Amino acid sequence: MIQAGNFGYVLTLQSGLDLSTATAVNLVIKAPGGAPVVKPIPIPAGIVNGAAGQIAYQVGALDFPAPGVYQLQVVDASPGRQVASRVATLVVEPNVS
């Protein structure tokens, strides 16, 4: 869980994909009731463990602005392939004020 509006930290995800040969990886974030937004993962910096499919994403100011359950999906978008992970959920909690 994270708090709504928080940013500037690294979110680490296990995708279950083998990303060891990936040349383009995206993180798809879908807010509750919103459209999916595609965030590119920098290679190699954003790949923590390619064989295990672990990525790191630097959270931006507008990534999780409101409370709710967000859906996350890692996609290997390397040329010649389109392989998506299972959808993970992330609970974003409200703040006091």
Backbone as ProteinMPNN parsed JSONL, in Angstrom:
{"seq_chain_A": "MIQAGNFGYVLTLQSGLDLSTATAVNLVIKAPGGAPVVKPIPIPAGIVNGAAGQIAYQVGALDFPAPGVYQLQVVDASPGRQVASRVATLVVEPNVS", "coords_chain_A": {"N_chain_A": [[0.84, -1.183, 0.0], [0.377, 2.28, -0.629], [0.412, 5.87, -0.163], [-1.929, 8.238, -1.427], [-0.908, 10.497, -3.944], [1.779, 10.456, -3.256], [5.208, 10.563, -4.293], [8.408, 10.148, -5.972], [9.766, 7.978, -5.054], [10.989, 4.576, -5.411], [9.26, 2.036, -6.999], [9.113, -1.375, -6.838], [8.587, -4.236, -8.788], [7.595, -7.636, -9.297], [7.418, -9.29, -12.21], [7.159, -11.812, -13.305], [7.905, -12.422, -15.823], [10.472, -13.35, -18.192], [12.85, -11.139, -18.58], [15.388, -10.891, -19.467], [16.454, -10.605, -22.041], [15.135, -8.465, -23.012], [14.503, -5.464, -24.798], [12.841, -3.34, -24.739], [10.682, -2.279, -22.332], [7.625, -1.819, -20.676], [5.608, -0.273, -18.149], [2.307, -0.584, -17.369], [-0.16, 1.404, -16.075], [-3.248, 1.513, -14.532], [-5.638, 3.545, -13.36], [-8.346, 3.601, -10.931], [-11.333, 3.516, -12.664], [-10.161, 4.896, -14.727], [-8.25, 5.438, -17.792], [-5.764, 3.226, -19.16], [-2.302, 3.995, -18.649], [0.808, 4.209, -20.183], [4.052, 3.633, -19.11], [7.391, 3.939, -19.836], [10.046, 1.718, -19.007], [13.307, 2.317, -18.074], [16.098, 0.86, -19.694], [19.31, -0.331, -19.087], [18.807, 0.343, -16.431], [16.252, 0.185, -15.134], [15.746, -2.487, -14.898], [15.891, -4.787, -12.517], [16.339, -7.515, -11.975], [16.645, -9.363, -14.619], [16.174, -12.075, -15.508], [14.44, -12.982, -13.542], [12.418, -11.226, -13.909], [12.107, -8.84, -12.52], [11.402, -5.469, -11.979], [12.172, -1.942, -11.597], [10.599, 1.066, -10.872], [10.576, 4.522, -11.053], [8.501, 6.469, -9.265], [6.317, 8.974, -10.373], [4.948, 12.344, -9.939], [2.224, 12.392, -10.756], [1.37, 9.783, -10.921], [-0.06, 8.173, -9.022], [-2.456, 9.66, -8.026], [-4.935, 9.659, -6.657], [-6.911, 7.994, -4.093], [-7.601, 4.437, -4.107], [-7.965, 1.29, -5.913], [-5.448, 0.369, -7.952], [-4.466, -0.964, -11.132], [-1.708, -2.81, -12.313], [0.602, -3.639, -14.871], [3.255, -5.328, -16.398], [4.939, -5.076, -19.46], [6.69, -6.691, -21.971], [7.872, -5.141, -24.579], [9.6, -5.435, -26.666], [11.074, -5.256, -29.972], [9.354, -7.285, -32.287], [7.993, -8.792, -30.43], [5.353, -9.033, -28.001], [4.673, -9.299, -24.888], [2.831, -9.765, -22.056], [2.612, -9.407, -18.507], [0.911, -10.973, -15.705], [-1.883, -9.245, -14.281], [-1.342, -7.026, -11.663], [-2.377, -5.712, -8.48], [-2.533, -2.587, -6.783], [-3.009, -0.997, -3.809], [-3.98, 2.211, -3.091], [-3.916, 4.423, -0.574], [-5.999, 6.873, 1.151], [-5.149, 10.22, 2.303], [-4.891, 12.067, 5.436], [-5.532, 14.783, 5.241]], "CA_chain_A": [[0.0, 0.0, 0.0], [1.033, 3.578, -0.626], [-0.503, 6.979, 0.07], [-2.269, 9.012, -2.62], [-0.104, 11.678, -4.218], [3.2, 10.292, -2.956], [6.055, 10.334, -5.457], [9.834, 10.297, -5.724], [10.32, 6.725, -4.538], [11.079, 3.513, -6.414], [8.328, 0.924, -6.867], [9.705, -2.59, -7.395], [7.562, -5.231, -9.117], [7.953, -8.935, -9.86], [6.49, -9.476, -13.326], [7.026, -13.212, -13.692], [8.403, -12.568, -17.189], [11.92, -13.358, -18.379], [13.186, -9.886, -19.252], [16.842, -10.863, -19.634], [16.81, -10.17, -23.394], [14.216, -7.388, -23.401], [15.079, -4.187, -25.21], [11.814, -2.329, -24.461], [9.771, -2.75, -21.286], [6.688, -0.787, -20.218], [4.713, -0.509, -17.026], [0.987, -0.026, -17.652], [-0.849, 1.756, -14.834], [-4.655, 1.862, -14.754], [-6.282, 4.081, -12.164], [-9.752, 3.222, -10.835], [-12.19, 4.267, -13.566], [-9.383, 5.662, -15.702], [-7.658, 4.746, -18.937], [-4.391, 2.793, -18.907], [-1.214, 4.891, -19.002], [2.02, 3.427, -20.417], [5.276, 4.256, -18.618], [8.551, 3.152, -20.24], [11.043, 1.363, -17.994], [14.625, 2.473, -18.694], [16.95, -0.335, -19.73], [19.192, -1.415, -18.109], [18.624, 0.835, -15.07], [14.988, -0.212, -14.542], [15.646, -3.948, -14.778], [16.606, -5.197, -11.309], [16.746, -8.894, -12.223], [15.989, -9.688, -15.876], [15.708, -13.46, -15.563], [13.307, -13.11, -12.616], [11.374, -10.296, -14.311], [11.925, -7.796, -11.513], [11.657, -4.121, -12.478], [12.099, -0.826, -10.665], [9.997, 2.218, -11.527], [10.606, 5.765, -10.271], [7.134, 6.989, -9.253], [6.183, 10.4, -10.645], [3.959, 13.108, -9.175], [0.838, 12.155, -11.169], [1.137, 8.355, -11.148], [-1.068, 7.639, -8.103], [-2.957, 10.885, -7.39], [-6.171, 9.492, -5.881], [-7.028, 6.687, -3.461], [-8.33, 3.397, -4.825], [-7.2, 0.109, -6.313], [-4.85, 0.536, -9.272], [-3.997, -2.181, -11.784], [-0.377, -2.659, -12.882], [1.001, -4.745, -15.735], [4.542, -5.162, -17.069], [4.862, -5.568, -20.834], [7.904, -6.761, -22.786], [7.476, -4.586, -25.873], [10.768, -5.497, -27.546], [10.702, -5.496, -31.371], [9.028, -8.664, -32.629], [7.212, -9.495, -29.392], [4.452, -8.303, -27.104], [4.392, -10.277, -23.846], [2.347, -9.066, -20.865], [2.555, -10.141, -17.242], [-0.39, -10.962, -15.047], [-2.238, -7.932, -13.721], [-1.18, -6.901, -10.218], [-3.127, -4.591, -7.942], [-1.855, -1.752, -5.803], [-3.975, -0.199, -3.054], [-3.514, 3.555, -2.774], [-4.704, 4.875, 0.587], [-6.205, 8.324, 1.259], [-4.404, 10.949, 3.332], [-5.727, 12.701, 6.449], [-6.051, 16.082, 4.766]], "C_chain_A": [[0.886, 1.248, 0.0], [-0.019, 4.645, -0.359], [-0.715, 7.75, -1.224], [-1.37, 10.231, -2.736], [1.37, 11.554, -3.897], [3.988, 10.04, -4.239], [7.514, 10.504, -5.054], [10.489, 9.06, -5.132], [10.313, 5.684, -5.653], [10.117, 2.395, -6.045], [8.955, -0.278, -7.555], [8.615, -3.627, -7.594], [8.186, -6.503, -9.653], [6.953, -9.226, -10.967], [6.225, -10.936, -13.661], [7.469, -13.463, -15.122], [9.92, -12.687, -17.19], [12.262, -12.128, -19.213], [14.677, -9.777, -19.556], [17.284, -10.422, -21.025], [15.925, -9.021, -23.882], [14.988, -6.124, -23.765], [14.096, -3.03, -25.043], [10.816, -2.927, -23.476], [8.918, -1.572, -20.839], [5.969, -1.244, -18.963], [3.4, 0.179, -17.377], [0.285, 0.176, -16.313], [-2.277, 2.159, -15.19], [-5.264, 2.278, -13.429], [-7.733, 3.611, -12.114], [-10.603, 4.119, -11.734], [-11.462, 5.054, -14.636], [-8.889, 4.799, -16.845], [-6.232, 4.317, -18.579], [-3.373, 3.825, -19.411], [0.059, 4.053, -19.095], [3.231, 4.237, -19.991], [6.468, 3.396, -19.048], [9.499, 2.911, -19.058], [12.411, 1.503, -18.649], [15.447, 1.192, -18.585], [18.387, 0.133, -19.883], [18.819, -0.966, -16.7], [17.355, 0.336, -14.392], [14.787, -1.709, -14.404], [16.515, -4.374, -13.602], [17.176, -6.6, -11.486], [15.984, -9.368, -13.458], [15.413, -11.084, -15.927], [14.488, -13.676, -14.669], [12.179, -12.143, -12.962], [11.116, -9.176, -13.328], [12.317, -6.441, -12.099], [11.586, -3.108, -11.344], [11.587, 0.378, -11.437], [10.019, 3.409, -10.581], [9.236, 6.43, -10.375], [7.134, 8.505, -9.416], [5.014, 11.021, -9.904], [2.514, 12.783, -9.53], [0.504, 10.68, -11.364], [0.02, 7.772, -10.29], [-1.707, 8.795, -7.322], [-4.148, 10.702, -6.454], [-6.205, 8.118, -5.219], [-7.843, 5.723, -4.319], [-7.426, 2.228, -5.158], [-6.753, 0.3, -7.763], [-4.448, -0.829, -9.812], [-2.661, -1.876, -12.458], [-0.055, -3.877, -13.732], [2.318, -4.386, -16.409], [4.42, -5.788, -18.454], [6.244, -5.536, -21.458], [7.485, -6.354, -24.186], [8.668, -4.514, -26.825], [10.314, -5.735, -28.981], [10.469, -6.979, -31.636], [8.291, -9.437, -31.555], [6.394, -8.515, -28.568], [4.013, -9.321, -26.056], [4.034, -9.524, -22.564], [2.335, -9.989, -19.65], [1.115, -10.247, -16.782], [-0.627, -9.574, -14.482], [-2.082, -8.002, -12.21], [-2.025, -5.718, -9.753], [-2.292, -3.863, -6.89], [-2.917, -0.897, -5.12], [-3.32, 1.132, -2.693], [-4.47, 4.123, -1.72], [-4.887, 6.39, 0.575], [-5.304, 8.921, 2.35], [-5.381, 11.606, 4.297], [-6.321, 14.003, 5.932], [-6.321, 16.073, 3.282]], "O_chain_A": [[1.985, 1.257, 0.553], [-1.213, 4.348, -0.333], [0.209, 7.9, -2.023], [-1.104, 10.915, -1.748], [2.146, 12.45, -4.227], [3.497, 9.386, -5.159], [7.819, 10.943, -3.946], [11.658, 9.104, -4.749], [9.707, 5.889, -6.705], [10.148, 1.872, -4.932], [9.293, -0.207, -8.737], [7.814, -3.878, -6.693], [9.183, -6.461, -10.374], [5.764, -9.393, -10.696], [5.187, -11.266, -14.234], [7.417, -14.599, -15.592], [10.583, -12.179, -16.286], [11.993, -12.09, -20.413], [15.173, -8.693, -19.866], [18.393, -9.909, -21.174], [15.976, -8.657, -25.057], [15.981, -5.77, -23.129], [14.475, -1.868, -25.188], [10.188, -3.949, -23.751], [9.422, -0.465, -20.648], [5.752, -2.436, -18.746], [3.376, 1.379, -17.65], [0.151, -0.756, -15.521], [-2.497, 3.028, -16.034], [-5.39, 1.478, -12.502], [-8.298, 3.257, -13.149], [-10.595, 5.34, -11.582], [-12.089, 5.808, -15.38], [-9.088, 3.584, -16.86], [-5.57, 4.978, -17.779], [-3.561, 4.442, -20.46], [0.357, 3.275, -18.189], [3.428, 5.368, -20.435], [6.546, 2.231, -18.66], [9.716, 3.792, -18.226], [12.662, 0.875, -19.678], [15.487, 0.537, -17.543], [18.655, 0.949, -20.764], [18.539, -1.809, -15.848], [17.369, 0.086, -13.187], [13.778, -2.157, -13.859], [17.743, -4.326, -13.686], [18.345, -6.848, -11.187], [14.813, -9.734, -13.362], [14.27, -11.264, -16.349], [13.605, -14.466, -15.003], [11.099, -12.222, -12.377], [10.02, -8.616, -13.301], [13.41, -6.278, -12.642], [11.023, -3.373, -10.282], [12.075, 0.679, -12.526], [9.544, 3.324, -9.449], [8.852, 6.9, -11.446], [7.84, 9.226, -8.71], [4.192, 10.318, -9.315], [1.645, 12.891, -8.664], [-0.547, 10.36, -11.92], [-0.769, 6.961, -10.775], [-1.527, 8.903, -6.109], [-4.347, 11.512, -5.548], [-5.597, 7.174, -5.724], [-8.66, 6.135, -5.143], [-6.269, 2.179, -4.74], [-7.574, 0.383, -8.676], [-4.129, -1.739, -9.047], [-2.493, -0.832, -13.089], [-0.39, -5.005, -13.37], [2.48, -3.281, -16.927], [3.875, -6.881, -18.611], [6.9, -4.495, -21.478], [6.828, -7.116, -24.896], [8.733, -3.636, -27.685], [9.273, -6.354, -29.196], [11.282, -7.823, -31.258], [7.991, -10.617, -31.741], [6.717, -7.332, -28.464], [3.098, -10.11, -26.293], [4.834, -8.742, -22.05], [2.081, -11.189, -19.76], [0.211, -9.679, -17.395], [0.316, -8.822, -14.235], [-2.609, -8.901, -11.555], [-2.349, -4.83, -10.542], [-1.46, -4.46, -6.206], [-3.642, -0.157, -5.784], [-2.256, 1.174, -2.076], [-5.667, 4.277, -1.959], [-4.039, 7.115, 0.054], [-4.774, 8.206, 3.201], [-6.574, 11.692, 4.006], [-7.496, 14.286, 6.168], [-6.759, 17.082, 2.728]]}, "name": "protein", "num_of_chains": 1, "seq": "MIQAGNFGYVLTLQSGLDLSTATAVNLVIKAPGGAPVVKPIPIPAGIVNGAAGQIAYQVGALDFPAPGVYQLQVVDASPGRQVASRVATLVVEPNVS"}
